[in-house]
PDB file of C-alpha atoms and ligand atoms in Angstrom:
ATOM      1  CA  MET A   1      13.592  22.838 -12.626  1.00  0.00           C
ATOM      2  CA  ILE A   2      13.178  24.694  -9.302  1.00  0.00           C
ATOM      3  CA  LYS A   3       9.749  26.161  -8.637  1.00  0.00           C
ATOM      4  CA  ASN A   4       9.168  29.366  -6.673  1.00  0.00           C
ATOM      5  CA  ALA A   5       6.558  29.710  -3.909  1.00  0.00           C
ATOM      6  CA  ALA A   6       3.783  30.878  -6.238  1.00  0.00           C
ATOM      7  CA  GLU A   7       4.423  28.024  -8.664  1.00  0.00           C
ATOM      8  CA  ILE A   8       4.531  25.500  -5.821  1.00  0.00           C
ATOM      9  CA  GLU A   9       1.123  26.675  -4.641  1.00  0.00           C
ATOM     10  CA  LYS A  10      -0.281  26.115  -8.142  1.00  0.00           C
ATOM     11  CA  MET A  11       1.315  22.655  -8.233  1.00  0.00           C
ATOM     12  CA  ARG A  12      -0.378  21.880  -4.887  1.00  0.00           C
ATOM     13  CA  VAL A  13      -3.750  22.846  -6.304  1.00  0.00           C
ATOM     14  CA  ALA A  14      -3.255  20.854  -9.536  1.00  0.00           C
ATOM     15  CA  GLY A  15      -1.964  17.829  -7.614  1.00  0.00           C
ATOM     16  CA  ASN A  16      -4.890  17.850  -5.238  1.00  0.00           C
ATOM     17  CA  LEU A  17      -7.399  18.092  -8.098  1.00  0.00           C
ATOM     18  CA  ALA A  18      -5.763  15.143  -9.897  1.00  0.00           C
ATOM     19  CA  SER A  19      -6.072  13.079  -6.708  1.00  0.00           C
ATOM     20  CA  LYS A  20      -9.802  13.827  -6.583  1.00  0.00           C
ATOM     21  CA  VAL A  21     -10.336  12.171  -9.957  1.00  0.00           C
ATOM     22  CA  LEU A  22      -8.945   8.856  -8.672  1.00  0.00           C
ATOM     23  CA  ILE A  23     -11.151   9.122  -5.582  1.00  0.00           C
ATOM     24  CA  MET A  24     -14.232   9.871  -7.697  1.00  0.00           C
ATOM     25  CA  ILE A  25     -13.717   7.024 -10.212  1.00  0.00           C
ATOM     26  CA  GLU A  26     -13.257   4.261  -7.591  1.00  0.00           C
ATOM     27  CA  ASP A  27     -16.988   3.484  -7.328  1.00  0.00           C
ATOM     28  CA  TYR A  28     -17.273   2.970 -11.085  1.00  0.00           C
ATOM     29  CA  VAL A  29     -14.445   0.464 -11.451  1.00  0.00           C
ATOM     30  CA  LYS A  30     -16.615  -2.671 -11.369  1.00  0.00           C
ATOM     31  CA  PRO A  31     -17.050  -5.759 -13.582  1.00  0.00           C
ATOM     32  CA  GLY A  32     -19.111  -4.841 -16.682  1.00  0.00           C
ATOM     33  CA  ILE A  33     -17.905  -1.282 -17.267  1.00  0.00           C
ATOM     34  CA  SER A  34     -15.822  -0.406 -20.336  1.00  0.00           C
ATOM     35  CA  THR A  35     -12.640   1.628 -20.110  1.00  0.00           C
ATOM     36  CA  GLU A  36     -14.207   4.063 -22.614  1.00  0.00           C
ATOM     37  CA  GLU A  37     -16.986   4.687 -20.082  1.00  0.00           C
ATOM     38  CA  LEU A  38     -14.413   5.308 -17.328  1.00  0.00           C
ATOM     39  CA  ASP A  39     -12.721   7.799 -19.654  1.00  0.00           C
ATOM     40  CA  ARG A  40     -16.011   9.581 -20.335  1.00  0.00           C
ATOM     41  CA  ILE A  41     -16.821   9.864 -16.618  1.00  0.00           C
ATOM     42  CA  CYS A  42     -13.332  11.191 -15.813  1.00  0.00           C
ATOM     43  CA  HIS A  43     -13.389  13.595 -18.754  1.00  0.00           C
ATOM     44  CA  ASN A  44     -16.698  15.104 -17.629  1.00  0.00           C
ATOM     45  CA  TYR A  45     -15.591  15.339 -13.999  1.00  0.00           C
ATOM     46  CA  ILE A  46     -12.236  16.937 -14.909  1.00  0.00           C
ATOM     47  CA  THR A  47     -13.705  19.501 -17.297  1.00  0.00           C
ATOM     48  CA  LYS A  48     -17.084  20.272 -15.685  1.00  0.00           C
ATOM     49  CA  GLN A  49     -16.625  19.706 -11.932  1.00  0.00           C
ATOM     50  CA  LEU A  50     -12.952  20.562 -11.516  1.00  0.00           C
ATOM     51  CA  ASP A  51     -12.706  23.094 -14.362  1.00  0.00           C
ATOM     52  CA  CYS A  52      -9.407  21.553 -15.446  1.00  0.00           C
ATOM     53  CA  ILE A  53      -7.917  20.361 -18.736  1.00  0.00           C
ATOM     54  CA  PRO A  54      -7.219  16.610 -19.095  1.00  0.00           C
ATOM     55  CA  ALA A  55      -3.560  16.709 -20.162  1.00  0.00           C
ATOM     56  CA  PRO A  56      -3.426  13.359 -22.051  1.00  0.00           C
ATOM     57  CA  LEU A  57      -6.160  14.358 -24.537  1.00  0.00           C
ATOM     58  CA  ASN A  58      -4.386  15.111 -27.844  1.00  0.00           C
ATOM     59  CA  TYR A  59      -0.983  14.961 -26.111  1.00  0.00           C
ATOM     60  CA  ARG A  60       1.295  13.770 -28.930  1.00  0.00           C
ATOM     61  CA  GLY A  61      -1.843  12.394 -30.545  1.00  0.00           C
ATOM     62  CA  PHE A  62      -3.171  10.429 -27.550  1.00  0.00           C
ATOM     63  CA  PRO A  63      -6.924  10.174 -28.204  1.00  0.00           C
ATOM     64  CA  LYS A  64      -8.408  10.015 -24.670  1.00  0.00           C
ATOM     65  CA  SER A  65      -8.400  11.885 -21.347  1.00  0.00           C
ATOM     66  CA  ILE A  66      -6.969   9.139 -19.111  1.00  0.00           C
ATOM     67  CA  CYS A  67      -4.792   6.058 -19.571  1.00  0.00           C
ATOM     68  CA  THR A  68      -6.222   2.664 -18.574  1.00  0.00           C
ATOM     69  CA  SER A  69      -3.773  -0.246 -18.457  1.00  0.00           C
ATOM     70  CA  ILE A  70      -5.164  -3.704 -17.715  1.00  0.00           C
ATOM     71  CA  ASN A  71      -3.329  -6.814 -16.430  1.00  0.00           C
ATOM     72  CA  HIS A  72      -0.216  -7.339 -18.616  1.00  0.00           C
ATOM     73  CA  GLN A  73      -0.524  -3.818 -20.009  1.00  0.00           C
ATOM     74  CA  VAL A  74       2.273  -1.769 -18.461  1.00  0.00           C
ATOM     75  CA  CYS A  75       1.182   1.806 -19.239  1.00  0.00           C
ATOM     76  CA  HIS A  76      -0.467   4.157 -21.744  1.00  0.00           C
ATOM     77  CA  GLY A  77      -3.447   1.872 -22.422  1.00  0.00           C
ATOM     78  CA  ILE A  78      -6.077   3.646 -24.517  1.00  0.00           C
ATOM     79  CA  PRO A  79      -9.636   3.519 -23.156  1.00  0.00           C
ATOM     80  CA  ASP A  80     -11.860   1.582 -25.566  1.00  0.00           C
ATOM     81  CA  LYS A  81     -14.847  -0.791 -25.696  1.00  0.00           C
ATOM     82  CA  ARG A  82     -13.094  -3.464 -23.612  1.00  0.00           C
ATOM     83  CA  ILE A  83     -15.223  -4.488 -20.652  1.00  0.00           C
ATOM     84  CA  LEU A  84     -13.579  -4.967 -17.262  1.00  0.00           C
ATOM     85  CA  LYS A  85     -14.140  -8.383 -15.739  1.00  0.00           C
ATOM     86  CA  LYS A  86     -13.661  -9.996 -12.326  1.00  0.00           C
ATOM     87  CA  GLN A  87     -10.019 -10.475 -11.368  1.00  0.00           C
ATOM     88  CA  ASP A  88      -8.709  -7.821 -13.765  1.00  0.00           C
ATOM     89  CA  ILE A  89      -6.350  -5.249 -12.325  1.00  0.00           C
ATOM     90  CA  VAL A  90      -6.361  -1.832 -13.945  1.00  0.00           C
ATOM     91  CA  ASN A  91      -4.177   1.231 -13.618  1.00  0.00           C
ATOM     92  CA  ILE A  92      -5.941   4.536 -14.123  1.00  0.00           C
ATOM     93  CA  ASP A  93      -3.526   7.393 -14.840  1.00  0.00           C
ATOM     94  CA  VAL A  94      -4.867  10.926 -14.521  1.00  0.00           C
ATOM     95  CA  THR A  95      -3.124  14.176 -15.402  1.00  0.00           C
ATOM     96  CA  VAL A  96      -4.926  17.500 -15.047  1.00  0.00           C
ATOM     97  CA  ILE A  97      -3.868  21.037 -15.901  1.00  0.00           C
ATOM     98  CA  LYS A  98      -5.110  23.805 -13.599  1.00  0.00           C
ATOM     99  CA  ASP A  99      -4.043  27.410 -14.052  1.00  0.00           C
ATOM    100  CA  GLY A 100      -1.245  26.255 -16.346  1.00  0.00           C
ATOM    101  CA  TYR A 101       0.245  23.638 -13.988  1.00  0.00           C
ATOM    102  CA  HIS A 102       0.100  19.837 -14.124  1.00  0.00           C
ATOM    103  CA  GLY A 103      -0.825  17.244 -11.483  1.00  0.00           C
ATOM    104  CA  ASP A 104      -0.084  13.612 -12.477  1.00  0.00           C
ATOM    105  CA  THR A 105      -1.085  10.525 -10.483  1.00  0.00           C
ATOM    106  CA  SER A 106      -2.174   6.944 -10.979  1.00  0.00           C
ATOM    107  CA  LYS A 107      -3.362   4.013  -8.915  1.00  0.00           C
ATOM    108  CA  MET A 108      -4.231   0.355  -9.320  1.00  0.00           C
ATOM    109  CA  PHE A 109      -7.828  -0.817  -8.964  1.00  0.00           C
ATOM    110  CA  TYR A 110      -9.056  -4.346  -8.407  1.00  0.00           C
ATOM    111  CA  VAL A 111     -12.055  -5.376 -10.494  1.00  0.00           C
ATOM    112  CA  GLY A 112     -13.918  -7.717  -8.151  1.00  0.00           C
ATOM    113  CA  LYS A 113     -11.738  -9.846  -5.891  1.00  0.00           C
ATOM    114  CA  PRO A 114      -8.115 -10.058  -7.081  1.00  0.00           C
ATOM    115  CA  SER A 115      -6.065 -13.225  -7.459  1.00  0.00           C
ATOM    116  CA  ILE A 116      -3.407 -13.777  -4.781  1.00  0.00           C
ATOM    117  CA  GLN A 117      -0.597 -12.975  -7.262  1.00  0.00           C
ATOM    118  CA  ALA A 118      -2.294  -9.812  -8.513  1.00  0.00           C
ATOM    119  CA  LYS A 119      -2.812  -8.557  -4.958  1.00  0.00           C
ATOM    120  CA  ARG A 120       0.793  -9.296  -4.113  1.00  0.00           C
ATOM    121  CA  LEU A 121       2.089  -7.433  -7.184  1.00  0.00           C
ATOM    122  CA  VAL A 122      -0.187  -4.436  -6.641  1.00  0.00           C
ATOM    123  CA  GLU A 123       0.763  -4.107  -2.954  1.00  0.00           C
ATOM    124  CA  LEU A 124       4.446  -4.568  -3.659  1.00  0.00           C
ATOM    125  CA  THR A 125       4.362  -1.897  -6.370  1.00  0.00           C
ATOM    126  CA  TYR A 126       2.711   0.549  -3.971  1.00  0.00           C
ATOM    127  CA  GLU A 127       5.437  -0.240  -1.474  1.00  0.00           C
ATOM    128  CA  ALA A 128       8.045   0.410  -4.195  1.00  0.00           C
ATOM    129  CA  LEU A 129       6.520   3.841  -4.832  1.00  0.00           C
ATOM    130  CA  SER A 130       6.485   4.604  -1.078  1.00  0.00           C
ATOM    131  CA  ILE A 131      10.124   3.590  -0.755  1.00  0.00           C
ATOM    132  CA  GLY A 132      11.007   5.849  -3.681  1.00  0.00           C
ATOM    133  CA  ILE A 133       9.113   8.767  -2.155  1.00  0.00           C
ATOM    134  CA  LYS A 134      10.729   8.334   1.256  1.00  0.00           C
ATOM    135  CA  THR A 135      14.156   8.637  -0.392  1.00  0.00           C
ATOM    136  CA  VAL A 136      13.370  12.198  -1.492  1.00  0.00           C
ATOM    137  CA  LYS A 137      15.184  15.024   0.304  1.00  0.00           C
ATOM    138  CA  PRO A 138      17.652  17.744  -0.661  1.00  0.00           C
ATOM    139  CA  GLY A 139      21.064  16.188  -1.303  1.00  0.00           C
ATOM    140  CA  ALA A 140      19.776  12.732  -2.206  1.00  0.00           C
ATOM    141  CA  THR A 141      20.309  11.821  -5.868  1.00  0.00           C
ATOM    142  CA  ILE A 142      18.010  10.487  -8.546  1.00  0.00           C
ATOM    143  CA  GLY A 143      20.092   7.305  -8.476  1.00  0.00           C
ATOM    144  CA  ASP A 144      19.230   6.849  -4.804  1.00  0.00           C
ATOM    145  CA  ILE A 145      15.502   6.823  -5.653  1.00  0.00           C
ATOM    146  CA  GLY A 146      15.962   4.339  -8.486  1.00  0.00           C
ATOM    147  CA  ASN A 147      18.280   2.106  -6.512  1.00  0.00           C
ATOM    148  CA  ASN A 148      15.930   1.849  -3.547  1.00  0.00           C
ATOM    149  CA  ILE A 149      13.010   0.939  -5.824  1.00  0.00           C
ATOM    150  CA  GLN A 150      15.007  -1.581  -7.859  1.00  0.00           C
ATOM    151  CA  VAL A 151      16.542  -3.340  -4.860  1.00  0.00           C
ATOM    152  CA  PHE A 152      13.113  -3.697  -3.237  1.00  0.00           C
ATOM    153  CA  ALA A 153      11.396  -4.988  -6.410  1.00  0.00           C
ATOM    154  CA  GLU A 154      14.127  -7.489  -7.213  1.00  0.00           C
ATOM    155  CA  LYS A 155      14.345  -8.721  -3.622  1.00  0.00           C
ATOM    156  CA  ASN A 156      10.709  -9.653  -4.123  1.00  0.00           C
ATOM    157  CA  HIS A 157      11.476 -11.496  -7.394  1.00  0.00           C
ATOM    158  CA  CYS A 158       9.783  -8.908  -9.572  1.00  0.00           C
ATOM    159  CA  SER A 159      11.337  -6.667 -12.251  1.00  0.00           C
ATOM    160  CA  VAL A 160      11.463  -2.942 -12.977  1.00  0.00           C
ATOM    161  CA  VAL A 161      10.489  -1.607 -16.411  1.00  0.00           C
ATOM    162  CA  ARG A 162      13.374   0.412 -17.878  1.00  0.00           C
ATOM    163  CA  GLU A 163      11.874   2.109 -20.950  1.00  0.00           C
ATOM    164  CA  TYR A 164       9.532   4.501 -19.102  1.00  0.00           C
ATOM    165  CA  CYS A 165      10.286   6.686 -16.118  1.00  0.00           C
ATOM    166  CA  GLY A 166       9.096   9.465 -13.836  1.00  0.00           C
ATOM    167  CA  HIS A 167       9.656  13.057 -14.896  1.00  0.00           C
ATOM    168  CA  GLY A 168       9.893  16.643 -13.818  1.00  0.00           C
ATOM    169  CA  ILE A 169       6.497  18.315 -14.020  1.00  0.00           C
ATOM    170  CA  GLY A 170       5.157  21.869 -13.891  1.00  0.00           C
ATOM    171  CA  LYS A 171       4.007  24.077 -16.730  1.00  0.00           C
ATOM    172  CA  GLU A 172       5.010  21.156 -18.961  1.00  0.00           C
ATOM    173  CA  PHE A 173       3.630  17.621 -18.640  1.00  0.00           C
ATOM    174  CA  HIS A 174       7.111  16.093 -18.978  1.00  0.00           C
ATOM    175  CA  GLU A 175      10.078  18.212 -17.878  1.00  0.00           C
ATOM    176  CA  GLU A 176      13.648  17.517 -16.818  1.00  0.00           C
ATOM    177  CA  PRO A 177      14.850  15.560 -14.957  1.00  0.00           C
ATOM    178  CA  GLN A 178      13.998  11.954 -15.806  1.00  0.00           C
ATOM    179  CA  ILE A 179      13.355   9.891 -12.680  1.00  0.00           C
ATOM    180  CA  LEU A 180      14.530   6.348 -13.355  1.00  0.00           C
ATOM    181  CA  HIS A 181      13.112   3.548 -11.205  1.00  0.00           C
ATOM    182  CA  TYR A 182      16.410   1.649 -11.227  1.00  0.00           C
ATOM    183  CA  GLY A 183      20.035   2.662 -10.905  1.00  0.00           C
ATOM    184  CA  LYS A 184      22.955   3.130  -8.594  1.00  0.00           C
ATOM    185  CA  ARG A 185      23.164   4.962  -5.303  1.00  0.00           C
ATOM    186  CA  GLY A 186      24.813   8.394  -5.661  1.00  0.00           C
ATOM    187  CA  GLU A 187      24.377   8.570  -9.442  1.00  0.00           C
ATOM    188  CA  GLY A 188      22.531  11.319 -11.291  1.00  0.00           C
ATOM    189  CA  ILE A 189      21.721  14.855 -10.208  1.00  0.00           C
ATOM    190  CA  GLU A 190      21.144  15.915  -6.611  1.00  0.00           C
ATOM    191  CA  LEU A 191      17.617  16.761  -5.528  1.00  0.00           C
ATOM    192  CA  LYS A 192      17.044  20.379  -4.508  1.00  0.00           C
ATOM    193  CA  GLU A 193      14.317  22.096  -2.524  1.00  0.00           C
ATOM    194  CA  GLY A 194      11.574  23.320  -4.889  1.00  0.00           C
ATOM    195  CA  MET A 195      11.916  20.591  -7.514  1.00  0.00           C
ATOM    196  CA  THR A 196       8.686  18.867  -8.562  1.00  0.00           C
ATOM    197  CA  PHE A 197       8.649  15.508 -10.288  1.00  0.00           C
ATOM    198  CA  THR A 198       6.741  12.259 -10.503  1.00  0.00           C
ATOM    199  CA  ILE A 199       7.746   8.829  -9.284  1.00  0.00           C
ATOM    200  CA  GLU A 200       5.797   6.123 -11.106  1.00  0.00           C
ATOM    201  CA  PRO A 201       7.396   2.682 -10.985  1.00  0.00           C
ATOM    202  CA  MET A 202       6.117  -0.007 -13.343  1.00  0.00           C
ATOM    203  CA  ILE A 203       6.817  -3.420 -11.814  1.00  0.00           C
ATOM    204  CA  ASN A 204       6.370  -6.716 -13.672  1.00  0.00           C
ATOM    205  CA  PHE A 205       5.587 -10.049 -12.057  1.00  0.00           C
ATOM    206  CA  GLY A 206       7.846 -11.703 -14.645  1.00  0.00           C
ATOM    207  CA  LYS A 207      10.648 -10.329 -16.812  1.00  0.00           C
ATOM    208  CA  LYS A 208      11.403  -6.645 -17.311  1.00  0.00           C
ATOM    209  CA  GLU A 209      11.081  -6.585 -21.113  1.00  0.00           C
ATOM    210  CA  VAL A 210       8.160  -4.757 -22.692  1.00  0.00           C
ATOM    211  CA  LYS A 211       6.837  -4.159 -26.197  1.00  0.00           C
ATOM    212  CA  LEU A 212       4.715  -1.513 -27.848  1.00  0.00           C
ATOM    213  CA  LEU A 213       1.420  -2.611 -29.438  1.00  0.00           C
ATOM    214  CA  PRO A 214       0.557  -1.576 -33.029  1.00  0.00           C
ATOM    215  CA  ASP A 215      -1.679   1.223 -31.685  1.00  0.00           C
ATOM    216  CA  ASN A 216       1.663   2.899 -30.909  1.00  0.00           C
ATOM    217  CA  TRP A 217       0.643   3.672 -27.305  1.00  0.00           C
ATOM    218  CA  THR A 218      -0.165   0.559 -25.293  1.00  0.00           C
ATOM    219  CA  VAL A 219       2.910  -0.959 -23.655  1.00  0.00           C
ATOM    220  CA  VAL A 220       2.692  -4.635 -22.586  1.00  0.00           C
ATOM    221  CA  THR A 221       5.022  -7.135 -20.942  1.00  0.00           C
ATOM    222  CA  LYS A 222       6.796  -9.336 -23.494  1.00  0.00           C
ATOM    223  CA  ASP A 223       6.240 -12.461 -21.404  1.00  0.00           C
ATOM    224  CA  HIS A 224       2.574 -11.541 -20.785  1.00  0.00           C
ATOM    225  CA  SER A 225       3.149 -11.403 -17.020  1.00  0.00           C
ATOM    226  CA  LEU A 226       1.058  -9.014 -14.916  1.00  0.00           C
ATOM    227  CA  SER A 227       2.331  -5.457 -14.480  1.00  0.00           C
ATOM    228  CA  ALA A 228       1.398  -2.791 -11.933  1.00  0.00           C
ATOM    229  CA  GLN A 229       2.085   0.928 -11.541  1.00  0.00           C
ATOM    230  CA  TRP A 230       1.358   3.681  -9.027  1.00  0.00           C
ATOM    231  CA  GLU A 231       2.272   7.339  -9.471  1.00  0.00           C
ATOM    232  CA  HIS A 232       2.520  10.466  -7.377  1.00  0.00           C
ATOM    233  CA  THR A 233       3.672  14.025  -8.021  1.00  0.00           C
ATOM    234  CA  ILE A 234       6.260  15.007  -5.411  1.00  0.00           C
ATOM    235  CA  LEU A 235       7.711  18.306  -4.168  1.00  0.00           C
ATOM    236  CA  VAL A 236      11.190  18.385  -2.623  1.00  0.00           C
ATOM    237  CA  THR A 237      10.931  20.344   0.641  1.00  0.00           C
ATOM    238  CA  LYS A 238      13.629  21.652   2.994  1.00  0.00           C
ATOM    239  CA  SER A 239      13.496  18.532   5.138  1.00  0.00           C
ATOM    240  CA  GLY A 240      12.230  15.901   2.681  1.00  0.00           C
ATOM    241  CA  PHE A 241       9.158  15.657   0.479  1.00  0.00           C
ATOM    242  CA  GLU A 242       5.515  16.591   0.107  1.00  0.00           C
ATOM    243  CA  VAL A 243       3.186  14.320  -1.894  1.00  0.00           C
ATOM    244  CA  LEU A 244       1.160  16.773  -3.963  1.00  0.00           C
ATOM    245  CA  THR A 245      -1.291  14.104  -5.193  1.00  0.00           C
ATOM    246  CA  LYS A 246      -1.841  12.341  -1.843  1.00  0.00           C
ATOM    247  CA  ARG A 247      -5.311  10.947  -1.149  1.00  0.00           C
ATOM    248  CA  PRO A 248      -6.794  11.016   2.384  1.00  0.00           C
ATOM    249  CA  GLU A 249      -6.630   7.188   2.604  1.00  0.00           C
ATOM    250  CA  GLU A 250      -2.830   7.313   2.319  1.00  0.00           C
ATOM    251  CA  ASN A 251      -0.355   7.758   5.140  1.00  0.00           C
ATOM    252  CA  ILE A 252       2.859   8.655   3.352  1.00  0.00           C
TER     253      ILE A 252
HETATM  254  N1  LIG B   1       0.371  10.162 -17.388  1.00  0.00           N
HETATM  255  C1  LIG B   1       1.474   9.535 -18.060  1.00  0.00           C
HETATM  256  C2  LIG B   1       2.677   9.798 -17.200  1.00  0.00           C
HETATM  257  O1  LIG B   1       2.615   9.478 -16.063  1.00  0.00           O
HETATM  258  C3  LIG B   1       1.693  10.029 -19.439  1.00  0.00           C
HETATM  259  C4  LIG B   1       0.601   9.705 -20.351  1.00  0.00           C
HETATM  260  S1  LIG B   1       0.965  10.338 -21.877  1.00  0.00           S
HETATM  261  C5  LIG B   1      -0.421   9.990 -22.725  1.00  0.00           C
HETATM  262  O2  LIG B   1       3.673  10.376 -17.553  1.00  0.00           O
HETATM  263  F1  LIG B   1      -0.319  10.628 -23.805  1.00  0.00           F
HETATM  264  F2  LIG B   1      -0.501   8.715 -22.862  1.00  0.00           F
HETATM  265  F3  LIG B   1      -1.454  10.395 -22.041  1.00  0.00           F
HETATM  266 CO1  LIG B   2       3.832  10.824 -15.062  1.00  0.00          CO
HETATM  267 CO1  LIG B   3       0.710   9.689 -15.173  1.00  0.00          CO
END
């Protein structure tokens, strides 16, 4: 669970490369493009420009190189022929492997101009991620992260998805510990310098319940309400945290 200095350096490299994919794809996320096309562009960039492996491809049978989750889709959407249209919101989730180590990050994109509700949900979910990240320091617990995210989301009359969570990350895509986005202050294990994990809250505009579609991957809200998610890979440092997948536009 604790990474040494050499491993941390590799995690920094992998995290930074994952962030570059989200920066690159931004210009392509426009009305009229299919999610399959976004997958193709990311796949080529990851393999040819970055010389990385796209971790989702063939992971437990997942057929594509990125996840694309639109509107009421919560996570793990499979890129396909569906065409993005004005007012859609889409999460693109990228995980790359470089030199044996994983970097995992996702962001929300607006397709055209968003509705007022969609913008509110997307911004609030980013804020939930930021709040979670700012909780990270040695001695804080996993429950502290989850509690801070949950209290913030619910104060804003939105709900936190329970079935999926953040995760330790390193040589493996999903390692211990699980990082829940809800919970009680002081519960769970204490964070220690050198741990690397993701925080990736999924926040629904309506109720928290989700269901799995027959494709066995795509998760959607039961009540069909909009859902948003943002994800970063985080390192616990001596004094707090480092965001390994931070983009230049971000000040966290
Ligand atoms: N990137 C997702 C996560 O944040 C996992 C996707 S698994 C896949 O943990 F198989 F769907 F790619
Ligand atoms: Co993740
Ligand atoms: Co991810």
